[in-house]
């Protein structure tokens, strides 16, 4: 059947409009079934708590369960690879963490390219570490720590929760910028590292605030400074490392990522919902209890953070000579 120009033009316009209409309908209908959020850490830690809080808030807003699945192991690479190979339909998401940025250079062989295979959706929180020392040390400030380390090269042991962890990298960045020599002592997790720090087996740690704060308050550890660019509400009396070492910043962060080729409209919808949650005073207060600052913004904003952090930690990994195979 031959169509006249008058008949063809409206049909052509409809054909062009259909993809846009279908995208809008898809975004409006999403999600229609449970969404999985894969977390590369065991239950109970800050990453897991963050994912479960956000998952519950998203469930409340979108009417479908956001189910948290813990897949620890391989420095979060097992969880990341699972999401990389998932269907890009918005029903499998990743809790993105600093380990993803660090692992890009820490591991010589990965079965994925994090920046290419995981697409940014939304930031959630950012939180600093705190520099803590055994209280028996004659050190009460960052300048005193630097002076002591320079006067006693190789005599200070710096604990971490593992090779390539944010705690480890925070300390290595400090060493890189100050030129001091502290011996890195990796542990299998933060808890045993803190135990040995309080016992005096190691002397320094760049620990997460939530796990150190009660020990600082009790006097079991001495806090020197926080590693962010703004003071912590939980430790308001502590200065910033950057007050004494300009340019220093080392904070952990969490956000949401999705497999490559996840539809843009679904990512935008998730981003909008996360940002609305971060505006809510009750949600913001609960995240602040974790020692965190909210991290609102667009997918592009979160994507820039991922690129910047990957480049930043690659330099520190190279300086430290850290490798995991």
PDB file of C-alpha atoms in Angstrom:
ATOM      1  CA  UNK A   1       0.000   0.000   0.000  1.00  0.00           C
ATOM      2  CA  UNK A   2       1.395   3.367  -1.022  1.00  0.00           C
ATOM      3  CA  UNK A   3       1.100   6.170   1.551  1.00  0.00           C
ATOM      4  CA  UNK A   4       0.580   9.791   0.627  1.00  0.00           C
ATOM      5  CA  UNK A   5       2.855  12.431   2.158  1.00  0.00           C
ATOM      6  CA  UNK A   6      -0.068  13.595   4.303  1.00  0.00           C
ATOM      7  CA  UNK A   7      -0.502  10.047   5.661  1.00  0.00           C
ATOM      8  CA  UNK A   8       3.221   9.333   6.047  1.00  0.00           C
ATOM      9  CA  UNK A   9       4.274  12.348   8.126  1.00  0.00           C
ATOM     10  CA  UNK A  10       2.014  11.687  11.133  1.00  0.00           C
ATOM     11  CA  UNK A  11       3.072   8.016  11.125  1.00  0.00           C
ATOM     12  CA  UNK A  12       6.758   8.966  10.989  1.00  0.00           C
ATOM     13  CA  UNK A  13       6.298  11.427  13.845  1.00  0.00           C
ATOM     14  CA  UNK A  14       4.608   8.729  15.894  1.00  0.00           C
ATOM     15  CA  UNK A  15       7.446   6.307  15.210  1.00  0.00           C
ATOM     16  CA  UNK A  16      10.001   8.859  16.422  1.00  0.00           C
ATOM     17  CA  UNK A  17       7.960   9.611  19.520  1.00  0.00           C
ATOM     18  CA  UNK A  18       7.441   5.964  20.470  1.00  0.00           C
ATOM     19  CA  UNK A  19      10.942   5.338  21.915  1.00  0.00           C
ATOM     20  CA  UNK A  20      10.657   8.438  24.112  1.00  0.00           C
ATOM     21  CA  UNK A  21       7.190   7.401  25.259  1.00  0.00           C
ATOM     22  CA  UNK A  22       8.383   3.864  26.019  1.00  0.00           C
ATOM     23  CA  UNK A  23      11.343   5.235  27.998  1.00  0.00           C
ATOM     24  CA  UNK A  24       9.031   7.404  30.075  1.00  0.00           C
ATOM     25  CA  UNK A  25       6.655   4.502  30.662  1.00  0.00           C
ATOM     26  CA  UNK A  26       9.556   2.222  31.631  1.00  0.00           C
ATOM     27  CA  UNK A  27      10.892   4.728  34.154  1.00  0.00           C
ATOM     28  CA  UNK A  28       7.448   5.415  35.592  1.00  0.00           C
ATOM     29  CA  UNK A  29       6.784   1.683  36.007  1.00  0.00           C
ATOM     30  CA  UNK A  30      10.198   0.827  37.491  1.00  0.00           C
ATOM     31  CA  UNK A  31      10.582  -1.145  39.659  1.00  0.00           C
ATOM     32  CA  UNK A  32       7.946  -3.825  39.173  1.00  0.00           C
ATOM     33  CA  UNK A  33       9.784  -6.497  41.173  1.00  0.00           C
ATOM     34  CA  UNK A  34      12.472  -6.709  43.890  1.00  0.00           C
ATOM     35  CA  UNK A  35      15.811  -5.016  43.258  1.00  0.00           C
ATOM     36  CA  UNK A  36      19.056  -6.591  44.441  1.00  0.00           C
ATOM     37  CA  UNK A  37      21.815  -4.422  45.905  1.00  0.00           C
ATOM     38  CA  UNK A  38      25.114  -6.320  46.009  1.00  0.00           C
ATOM     39  CA  UNK A  39      27.500  -5.362  48.832  1.00  0.00           C
ATOM     40  CA  UNK A  40      31.125  -6.520  48.779  1.00  0.00           C
ATOM     41  CA  UNK A  41      31.418  -6.572  52.567  1.00  0.00           C
ATOM     42  CA  UNK A  42      30.106  -8.839  55.341  1.00  0.00           C
ATOM     43  CA  UNK A  43      27.041  -7.826  57.376  1.00  0.00           C
ATOM     44  CA  UNK A  44      27.372  -5.385  60.241  1.00  0.00           C
ATOM     45  CA  UNK A  45      29.938  -2.903  58.971  1.00  0.00           C
ATOM     46  CA  UNK A  46      29.433   0.670  57.811  1.00  0.00           C
ATOM     47  CA  UNK A  47      29.020  -0.377  54.165  1.00  0.00           C
ATOM     48  CA  UNK A  48      26.348  -2.925  55.054  1.00  0.00           C
ATOM     49  CA  UNK A  49      24.510  -0.496  57.342  1.00  0.00           C
ATOM     50  CA  UNK A  50      24.552   2.194  54.658  1.00  0.00           C
ATOM     51  CA  UNK A  51      23.188  -0.194  52.031  1.00  0.00           C
ATOM     52  CA  UNK A  52      20.423  -1.468  54.320  1.00  0.00           C
ATOM     53  CA  UNK A  53      19.329   2.020  55.313  1.00  0.00           C
ATOM     54  CA  UNK A  54      19.202   3.223  51.708  1.00  0.00           C
ATOM     55  CA  UNK A  55      17.563  -0.006  50.606  1.00  0.00           C
ATOM     56  CA  UNK A  56      14.757   0.411  53.147  1.00  0.00           C
ATOM     57  CA  UNK A  57      14.221   4.057  52.217  1.00  0.00           C
ATOM     58  CA  UNK A  58      14.084   3.229  48.512  1.00  0.00           C
ATOM     59  CA  UNK A  59      11.675   0.368  49.225  1.00  0.00           C
ATOM     60  CA  UNK A  60       9.405   2.762  51.114  1.00  0.00           C
ATOM     61  CA  UNK A  61       9.441   5.278  48.255  1.00  0.00           C
ATOM     62  CA  UNK A  62       9.226   2.924  45.278  1.00  0.00           C
ATOM     63  CA  UNK A  63       6.997   0.175  46.638  1.00  0.00           C
ATOM     64  CA  UNK A  64       9.299  -2.771  45.877  1.00  0.00           C
ATOM     65  CA  UNK A  65      11.863  -4.483  48.131  1.00  0.00           C
ATOM     66  CA  UNK A  66      15.498  -3.485  47.705  1.00  0.00           C
ATOM     67  CA  UNK A  67      17.163  -6.678  48.887  1.00  0.00           C
ATOM     68  CA  UNK A  68      20.710  -6.420  50.253  1.00  0.00           C
ATOM     69  CA  UNK A  69      22.987  -9.308  49.281  1.00  0.00           C
ATOM     70  CA  UNK A  70      26.392  -9.522  50.955  1.00  0.00           C
ATOM     71  CA  UNK A  71      29.111 -10.955  48.706  1.00  0.00           C
ATOM     72  CA  UNK A  72      32.384 -10.379  50.593  1.00  0.00           C
ATOM     73  CA  UNK A  73      35.718 -11.570  49.280  1.00  0.00           C
ATOM     74  CA  UNK A  74      38.396 -10.566  46.837  1.00  0.00           C
ATOM     75  CA  UNK A  75      38.561  -7.042  48.222  1.00  0.00           C
ATOM     76  CA  UNK A  76      34.993  -6.392  46.902  1.00  0.00           C
ATOM     77  CA  UNK A  77      35.935  -7.742  43.452  1.00  0.00           C
ATOM     78  CA  UNK A  78      33.597 -10.742  43.746  1.00  0.00           C
ATOM     79  CA  UNK A  79      30.601  -8.468  44.315  1.00  0.00           C
ATOM     80  CA  UNK A  80      31.659  -6.060  41.576  1.00  0.00           C
ATOM     81  CA  UNK A  81      32.119  -8.828  39.014  1.00  0.00           C
ATOM     82  CA  UNK A  82      28.670 -10.209  39.840  1.00  0.00           C
ATOM     83  CA  UNK A  83      27.095  -6.858  39.010  1.00  0.00           C
ATOM     84  CA  UNK A  84      29.254  -6.350  35.916  1.00  0.00           C
ATOM     85  CA  UNK A  85      27.810  -9.554  34.455  1.00  0.00           C
ATOM     86  CA  UNK A  86      24.221  -8.925  35.579  1.00  0.00           C
ATOM     87  CA  UNK A  87      21.422  -7.950  33.206  1.00  0.00           C
ATOM     88  CA  UNK A  88      21.547  -4.141  32.757  1.00  0.00           C
ATOM     89  CA  UNK A  89      17.883  -3.636  33.615  1.00  0.00           C
ATOM     90  CA  UNK A  90      18.066  -1.766  36.916  1.00  0.00           C
ATOM     91  CA  UNK A  91      17.307  -4.829  39.031  1.00  0.00           C
ATOM     92  CA  UNK A  92      20.901  -5.535  40.102  1.00  0.00           C
ATOM     93  CA  UNK A  93      22.837  -2.671  41.656  1.00  0.00           C
ATOM     94  CA  UNK A  94      26.228  -2.344  43.366  1.00  0.00           C
ATOM     95  CA  UNK A  95      27.135  -0.528  46.549  1.00  0.00           C
ATOM     96  CA  UNK A  96      30.172   1.296  45.167  1.00  0.00           C
ATOM     97  CA  UNK A  97      33.020   1.927  47.637  1.00  0.00           C
ATOM     98  CA  UNK A  98      36.573   3.308  47.685  1.00  0.00           C
ATOM     99  CA  UNK A  99      37.889  -0.241  47.278  1.00  0.00           C
ATOM    100  CA  UNK A 100      36.580  -0.133  43.705  1.00  0.00           C
ATOM    101  CA  UNK A 101      38.727   2.913  42.953  1.00  0.00           C
ATOM    102  CA  UNK A 102      41.773   1.493  44.755  1.00  0.00           C
ATOM    103  CA  UNK A 103      41.511  -1.988  43.252  1.00  0.00           C
ATOM    104  CA  UNK A 104      41.828  -0.636  39.717  1.00  0.00           C
ATOM    105  CA  UNK A 105      45.567  -0.194  40.319  1.00  0.00           C
ATOM    106  CA  UNK A 106      46.080  -2.493  43.332  1.00  0.00           C
ATOM    107  CA  UNK A 107      45.231  -5.651  41.352  1.00  0.00           C
ATOM    108  CA  UNK A 108      47.303  -6.442  38.278  1.00  0.00           C
ATOM    109  CA  UNK A 109      44.600  -8.733  36.866  1.00  0.00           C
ATOM    110  CA  UNK A 110      40.881  -8.046  37.057  1.00  0.00           C
ATOM    111  CA  UNK A 111      38.123  -9.566  34.959  1.00  0.00           C
ATOM    112  CA  UNK A 112      36.522  -6.161  34.465  1.00  0.00           C
ATOM    113  CA  UNK A 113      37.315  -2.480  34.046  1.00  0.00           C
ATOM    114  CA  UNK A 114      35.512  -0.753  36.896  1.00  0.00           C
ATOM    115  CA  UNK A 115      35.171   2.703  35.312  1.00  0.00           C
ATOM    116  CA  UNK A 116      33.962   1.221  32.027  1.00  0.00           C
ATOM    117  CA  UNK A 117      31.803  -1.657  33.239  1.00  0.00           C
ATOM    118  CA  UNK A 118      29.992  -0.026  36.173  1.00  0.00           C
ATOM    119  CA  UNK A 119      27.968   3.125  35.527  1.00  0.00           C
ATOM    120  CA  UNK A 120      27.479   5.721  38.286  1.00  0.00           C
ATOM    121  CA  UNK A 121      23.948   6.204  39.587  1.00  0.00           C
ATOM    122  CA  UNK A 122      24.113   8.237  42.805  1.00  0.00           C
ATOM    123  CA  UNK A 123      26.379   9.110  45.695  1.00  0.00           C
ATOM    124  CA  UNK A 124      25.128   8.411  49.221  1.00  0.00           C
ATOM    125  CA  UNK A 125      27.637   9.442  51.897  1.00  0.00           C
ATOM    126  CA  UNK A 126      31.223  10.478  52.448  1.00  0.00           C
ATOM    127  CA  UNK A 127      33.017  10.147  55.774  1.00  0.00           C
ATOM    128  CA  UNK A 128      36.544  10.749  57.049  1.00  0.00           C
ATOM    129  CA  UNK A 129      38.943   8.550  58.919  1.00  0.00           C
ATOM    130  CA  UNK A 130      40.575   9.629  62.152  1.00  0.00           C
ATOM    131  CA  UNK A 131      44.267   9.435  62.990  1.00  0.00           C
ATOM    132  CA  UNK A 132      44.583   7.563  66.283  1.00  0.00           C
ATOM    133  CA  UNK A 133      47.632   6.595  68.332  1.00  0.00           C
ATOM    134  CA  UNK A 134      48.310   4.541  71.420  1.00  0.00           C
ATOM    135  CA  UNK A 135      48.006   6.996  74.327  1.00  0.00           C
ATOM    136  CA  UNK A 136      51.370   5.909  75.748  1.00  0.00           C
ATOM    137  CA  UNK A 137      53.101   7.608  72.832  1.00  0.00           C
ATOM    138  CA  UNK A 138      54.364  11.167  73.509  1.00  0.00           C
ATOM    139  CA  UNK A 139      52.289  12.398  70.574  1.00  0.00           C
ATOM    140  CA  UNK A 140      49.252  14.672  70.815  1.00  0.00           C
ATOM    141  CA  UNK A 141      49.206  16.487  67.465  1.00  0.00           C
ATOM    142  CA  UNK A 142      49.895  15.860  63.785  1.00  0.00           C
ATOM    143  CA  UNK A 143      53.093  17.995  63.849  1.00  0.00           C
ATOM    144  CA  UNK A 144      54.296  15.918  66.817  1.00  0.00           C
ATOM    145  CA  UNK A 145      53.527  12.698  64.905  1.00  0.00           C
ATOM    146  CA  UNK A 146      55.550  13.907  61.909  1.00  0.00           C
ATOM    147  CA  UNK A 147      58.456  15.052  64.106  1.00  0.00           C
ATOM    148  CA  UNK A 148      58.487  11.794  66.089  1.00  0.00           C
ATOM    149  CA  UNK A 149      58.429   9.674  62.928  1.00  0.00           C
ATOM    150  CA  UNK A 150      61.288  11.669  61.391  1.00  0.00           C
ATOM    151  CA  UNK A 151      63.331  11.340  64.586  1.00  0.00           C
ATOM    152  CA  UNK A 152      62.574   7.605  64.788  1.00  0.00           C
ATOM    153  CA  UNK A 153      62.439   6.329  61.181  1.00  0.00           C
ATOM    154  CA  UNK A 154      60.896   2.878  60.891  1.00  0.00           C
ATOM    155  CA  UNK A 155      60.099   2.726  64.623  1.00  0.00           C
ATOM    156  CA  UNK A 156      56.361   3.448  64.287  1.00  0.00           C
ATOM    157  CA  UNK A 157      54.099   0.615  63.157  1.00  0.00           C
ATOM    158  CA  UNK A 158      51.001   1.714  61.235  1.00  0.00           C
ATOM    159  CA  UNK A 159      48.106  -0.732  61.462  1.00  0.00           C
ATOM    160  CA  UNK A 160      45.398  -1.198  58.848  1.00  0.00           C
ATOM    161  CA  UNK A 161      42.425  -3.430  58.175  1.00  0.00           C
ATOM    162  CA  UNK A 162      44.222  -4.955  55.196  1.00  0.00           C
ATOM    163  CA  UNK A 163      46.539  -4.276  52.276  1.00  0.00           C
ATOM    164  CA  UNK A 164      44.910  -1.749  49.935  1.00  0.00           C
ATOM    165  CA  UNK A 165      42.113  -0.811  52.333  1.00  0.00           C
ATOM    166  CA  UNK A 166      41.083   2.832  52.706  1.00  0.00           C
ATOM    167  CA  UNK A 167      42.689   2.770  56.160  1.00  0.00           C
ATOM    168  CA  UNK A 168      45.963   1.599  54.617  1.00  0.00           C
ATOM    169  CA  UNK A 169      45.815   4.077  51.740  1.00  0.00           C
ATOM    170  CA  UNK A 170      45.010   6.992  54.080  1.00  0.00           C
ATOM    171  CA  UNK A 171      48.228   6.259  55.946  1.00  0.00           C
ATOM    172  CA  UNK A 172      50.262   5.814  52.766  1.00  0.00           C
ATOM    173  CA  UNK A 173      49.043   9.168  51.449  1.00  0.00           C
ATOM    174  CA  UNK A 174      50.174  10.737  54.737  1.00  0.00           C
ATOM    175  CA  UNK A 175      53.592   9.086  54.375  1.00  0.00           C
ATOM    176  CA  UNK A 176      53.841  10.216  50.748  1.00  0.00           C
ATOM    177  CA  UNK A 177      53.122  13.865  51.553  1.00  0.00           C
ATOM    178  CA  UNK A 178      55.309  14.050  54.693  1.00  0.00           C
ATOM    179  CA  UNK A 179      58.230  11.860  53.644  1.00  0.00           C
ATOM    180  CA  UNK A 180      58.124   9.922  56.919  1.00  0.00           C
ATOM    181  CA  UNK A 181      58.762   6.202  57.316  1.00  0.00           C
ATOM    182  CA  UNK A 182      56.151   4.163  59.186  1.00  0.00           C
ATOM    183  CA  UNK A 183      55.996   0.387  58.832  1.00  0.00           C
ATOM    184  CA  UNK A 184      52.650  -0.848  57.506  1.00  0.00           C
ATOM    185  CA  UNK A 185      51.174  -3.784  59.438  1.00  0.00           C
ATOM    186  CA  UNK A 186      48.077  -5.202  57.681  1.00  0.00           C
ATOM    187  CA  UNK A 187      45.438  -7.138  59.633  1.00  0.00           C
ATOM    188  CA  UNK A 188      42.457  -9.218  58.595  1.00  0.00           C
ATOM    189  CA  UNK A 189      39.955  -6.520  59.453  1.00  0.00           C
ATOM    190  CA  UNK A 190      39.809  -3.431  61.609  1.00  0.00           C
ATOM    191  CA  UNK A 191      38.858  -5.114  64.912  1.00  0.00           C
ATOM    192  CA  UNK A 192      42.105  -7.056  65.456  1.00  0.00           C
ATOM    193  CA  UNK A 193      44.101  -4.019  64.349  1.00  0.00           C
ATOM    194  CA  UNK A 194      42.387  -1.869  66.983  1.00  0.00           C
ATOM    195  CA  UNK A 195      42.973  -4.529  69.643  1.00  0.00           C
ATOM    196  CA  UNK A 196      46.707  -4.510  68.979  1.00  0.00           C
ATOM    197  CA  UNK A 197      46.760  -0.713  68.764  1.00  0.00           C
ATOM    198  CA  UNK A 198      45.240  -0.398  72.233  1.00  0.00           C
ATOM    199  CA  UNK A 199      47.668  -3.044  73.517  1.00  0.00           C
ATOM    200  CA  UNK A 200      50.629  -1.135  72.108  1.00  0.00           C
ATOM    201  CA  UNK A 201      51.688  -3.783  69.577  1.00  0.00           C
ATOM    202  CA  UNK A 202      51.250  -1.132  66.866  1.00  0.00           C
ATOM    203  CA  UNK A 203      51.254   2.611  67.417  1.00  0.00           C
ATOM    204  CA  UNK A 204      49.291   4.433  64.686  1.00  0.00           C
ATOM    205  CA  UNK A 205      46.125   3.859  62.666  1.00  0.00           C
ATOM    206  CA  UNK A 206      44.035   5.891  60.220  1.00  0.00           C
ATOM    207  CA  UNK A 207      40.783   4.274  61.286  1.00  0.00           C
ATOM    208  CA  UNK A 208      37.121   4.747  60.395  1.00  0.00           C
ATOM    209  CA  UNK A 209      35.436   7.113  62.849  1.00  0.00           C
ATOM    210  CA  UNK A 210      32.524   4.774  63.770  1.00  0.00           C
ATOM    211  CA  UNK A 211      34.854   2.032  65.035  1.00  0.00           C
ATOM    212  CA  UNK A 212      37.308   4.303  66.881  1.00  0.00           C
ATOM    213  CA  UNK A 213      35.075   6.960  68.370  1.00  0.00           C
ATOM    214  CA  UNK A 214      34.147   5.168  71.620  1.00  0.00           C
ATOM    215  CA  UNK A 215      37.796   4.228  72.222  1.00  0.00           C
ATOM    216  CA  UNK A 216      38.760   7.883  71.767  1.00  0.00           C
ATOM    217  CA  UNK A 217      36.045   9.009  74.168  1.00  0.00           C
ATOM    218  CA  UNK A 218      37.112   6.439  76.776  1.00  0.00           C
ATOM    219  CA  UNK A 219      40.783   7.366  76.489  1.00  0.00           C
ATOM    220  CA  UNK A 220      41.854   3.943  75.186  1.00  0.00           C
ATOM    221  CA  UNK A 221      43.053   5.715  72.043  1.00  0.00           C
ATOM    222  CA  UNK A 222      44.182   9.274  71.425  1.00  0.00           C
ATOM    223  CA  UNK A 223      42.665  11.021  68.427  1.00  0.00           C
ATOM    224  CA  UNK A 224      44.933  13.485  66.621  1.00  0.00           C
ATOM    225  CA  UNK A 225      42.941  14.732  63.611  1.00  0.00           C
ATOM    226  CA  UNK A 226      40.343  13.769  61.023  1.00  0.00           C
ATOM    227  CA  UNK A 227      41.209  13.178  57.393  1.00  0.00           C
ATOM    228  CA  UNK A 228      38.444  15.171  55.653  1.00  0.00           C
ATOM    229  CA  UNK A 229      38.373  18.815  54.584  1.00  0.00           C
ATOM    230  CA  UNK A 230      35.702  19.754  57.147  1.00  0.00           C
ATOM    231  CA  UNK A 231      35.508  18.908  60.830  1.00  0.00           C
ATOM    232  CA  UNK A 232      33.572  15.922  62.071  1.00  0.00           C
ATOM    233  CA  UNK A 233      30.389  16.547  64.060  1.00  0.00           C
ATOM    234  CA  UNK A 234      31.171  13.420  66.088  1.00  0.00           C
ATOM    235  CA  UNK A 235      34.685  14.620  66.992  1.00  0.00           C
ATOM    236  CA  UNK A 236      34.319  18.411  66.898  1.00  0.00           C
ATOM    237  CA  UNK A 237      37.412  19.065  69.018  1.00  0.00           C
ATOM    238  CA  UNK A 238      39.762  17.369  66.589  1.00  0.00           C
ATOM    239  CA  UNK A 239      41.439  19.471  63.879  1.00  0.00           C
ATOM    240  CA  UNK A 240      41.972  18.417  60.278  1.00  0.00           C
ATOM    241  CA  UNK A 241      45.116  16.729  59.031  1.00  0.00           C
ATOM    242  CA  UNK A 242      44.940  19.326  56.231  1.00  0.00           C
ATOM    243  CA  UNK A 243      45.352  22.108  58.824  1.00  0.00           C
ATOM    244  CA  UNK A 244      48.968  20.963  59.135  1.00  0.00           C
ATOM    245  CA  UNK A 245      49.419  19.199  55.802  1.00  0.00           C
ATOM    246  CA  UNK A 246      47.782  21.274  53.023  1.00  0.00           C
ATOM    247  CA  UNK A 247      46.300  19.169  50.255  1.00  0.00           C
ATOM    248  CA  UNK A 248      45.753  16.093  52.386  1.00  0.00           C
ATOM    249  CA  UNK A 249      42.301  14.524  52.092  1.00  0.00           C
ATOM    250  CA  UNK A 250      41.350  10.887  52.540  1.00  0.00           C
ATOM    251  CA  UNK A 251      37.755   9.943  53.065  1.00  0.00           C
ATOM    252  CA  UNK A 252      35.626   6.911  52.440  1.00  0.00           C
ATOM    253  CA  UNK A 253      32.399   7.114  50.481  1.00  0.00           C
ATOM    254  CA  UNK A 254      29.535   4.956  49.285  1.00  0.00           C
ATOM    255  CA  UNK A 255      27.188   5.231  46.355  1.00  0.00           C
ATOM    256  CA  UNK A 256      25.166   3.195  43.894  1.00  0.00           C
ATOM    257  CA  UNK A 257      26.388   1.809  40.586  1.00  0.00           C
ATOM    258  CA  UNK A 258      24.731  -0.262  37.861  1.00  0.00           C
ATOM    259  CA  UNK A 259      25.922  -2.530  35.034  1.00  0.00           C
ATOM    260  CA  UNK A 260      27.023  -0.866  31.812  1.00  0.00           C
ATOM    261  CA  UNK A 261      24.134  -0.093  29.439  1.00  0.00           C
ATOM    262  CA  UNK A 262      21.541   0.222  32.188  1.00  0.00           C
ATOM    263  CA  UNK A 263      18.839   2.495  30.709  1.00  0.00           C
ATOM    264  CA  UNK A 264      19.493   6.180  31.433  1.00  0.00           C
ATOM    265  CA  UNK A 265      15.906   6.811  32.505  1.00  0.00           C
ATOM    266  CA  UNK A 266      16.128   4.150  35.220  1.00  0.00           C
ATOM    267  CA  UNK A 267      19.432   5.556  36.480  1.00  0.00           C
ATOM    268  CA  UNK A 268      17.932   9.040  36.524  1.00  0.00           C
ATOM    269  CA  UNK A 269      14.901   7.830  38.473  1.00  0.00           C
ATOM    270  CA  UNK A 270      17.072   6.114  41.068  1.00  0.00           C
ATOM    271  CA  UNK A 271      19.280   9.189  41.291  1.00  0.00           C
ATOM    272  CA  UNK A 272      16.272  11.422  41.879  1.00  0.00           C
ATOM    273  CA  UNK A 273      14.916   9.147  44.610  1.00  0.00           C
ATOM    274  CA  UNK A 274      18.278   8.902  46.384  1.00  0.00           C
ATOM    275  CA  UNK A 275      18.687  12.679  46.331  1.00  0.00           C
ATOM    276  CA  UNK A 276      15.187  13.142  47.769  1.00  0.00           C
ATOM    277  CA  UNK A 277      16.103  10.743  50.580  1.00  0.00           C
ATOM    278  CA  UNK A 278      19.327  12.644  51.293  1.00  0.00           C
ATOM    279  CA  UNK A 279      17.263  15.842  51.700  1.00  0.00           C
ATOM    280  CA  UNK A 280      15.037  14.258  54.328  1.00  0.00           C
ATOM    281  CA  UNK A 281      16.037  15.505  57.827  1.00  0.00           C
ATOM    282  CA  UNK A 282      15.468  12.114  59.473  1.00  0.00           C
ATOM    283  CA  UNK A 283      17.512  10.247  56.885  1.00  0.00           C
ATOM    284  CA  UNK A 284      20.248  12.864  57.023  1.00  0.00           C
ATOM    285  CA  UNK A 285      20.363  12.646  60.823  1.00  0.00           C
ATOM    286  CA  UNK A 286      20.633   8.863  60.714  1.00  0.00           C
ATOM    287  CA  UNK A 287      23.522   9.013  58.244  1.00  0.00           C
ATOM    288  CA  UNK A 288      25.219  11.683  60.352  1.00  0.00           C
ATOM    289  CA  UNK A 289      25.200   9.200  63.238  1.00  0.00           C
ATOM    290  CA  UNK A 290      27.582   7.102  61.142  1.00  0.00           C
ATOM    291  CA  UNK A 291      30.009  10.027  61.077  1.00  0.00           C
ATOM    292  CA  UNK A 292      29.084  10.806  57.497  1.00  0.00           C
ATOM    293  CA  UNK A 293      28.248  13.754  55.264  1.00  0.00           C
ATOM    294  CA  UNK A 294      25.575  13.228  52.622  1.00  0.00           C
ATOM    295  CA  UNK A 295      26.792  13.107  49.027  1.00  0.00           C
ATOM    296  CA  UNK A 296      24.010  14.408  46.754  1.00  0.00           C
ATOM    297  CA  UNK A 297      24.403  15.106  43.047  1.00  0.00           C
ATOM    298  CA  UNK A 298      23.796  13.812  39.550  1.00  0.00           C
ATOM    299  CA  UNK A 299      25.098  10.545  38.077  1.00  0.00           C
ATOM    300  CA  UNK A 300      27.749  12.648  36.319  1.00  0.00           C
ATOM    301  CA  UNK A 301      28.804  14.175  39.648  1.00  0.00           C
ATOM    302  CA  UNK A 302      29.247  10.736  41.178  1.00  0.00           C
ATOM    303  CA  UNK A 303      31.037   9.580  38.039  1.00  0.00           C
ATOM    304  CA  UNK A 304      33.548  12.418  38.351  1.00  0.00           C
ATOM    305  CA  UNK A 305      34.223  11.411  41.955  1.00  0.00           C
ATOM    306  CA  UNK A 306      34.919   7.839  40.841  1.00  0.00           C
ATOM    307  CA  UNK A 307      37.362   8.982  38.143  1.00  0.00           C
ATOM    308  CA  UNK A 308      39.120  11.432  40.488  1.00  0.00           C
ATOM    309  CA  UNK A 309      39.436   8.860  43.278  1.00  0.00           C
ATOM    310  CA  UNK A 310      40.698   6.162  40.930  1.00  0.00           C
ATOM    311  CA  UNK A 311      43.428   8.497  39.642  1.00  0.00           C
ATOM    312  CA  UNK A 312      44.307   9.741  43.137  1.00  0.00           C
ATOM    313  CA  UNK A 313      44.698   6.312  44.715  1.00  0.00           C
ATOM    314  CA  UNK A 314      46.627   4.957  41.744  1.00  0.00           C
ATOM    315  CA  UNK A 315      49.413   7.405  42.639  1.00  0.00           C
ATOM    316  CA  UNK A 316      49.350   6.293  46.285  1.00  0.00           C
ATOM    317  CA  UNK A 317      49.338   2.588  45.363  1.00  0.00           C
ATOM    318  CA  UNK A 318      52.373   3.193  43.150  1.00  0.00           C
ATOM    319  CA  UNK A 319      54.150   5.105  45.920  1.00  0.00           C
ATOM    320  CA  UNK A 320      53.436   2.368  48.460  1.00  0.00           C
ATOM    321  CA  UNK A 321      54.349  -0.423  46.066  1.00  0.00           C
ATOM    322  CA  UNK A 322      51.202  -2.220  47.152  1.00  0.00           C
ATOM    323  CA  UNK A 323      50.010  -5.135  45.030  1.00  0.00           C
ATOM    324  CA  UNK A 324      47.455  -7.888  45.429  1.00  0.00           C
ATOM    325  CA  UNK A 325      47.179 -10.736  42.917  1.00  0.00           C
TER     326      UNK A 325
END
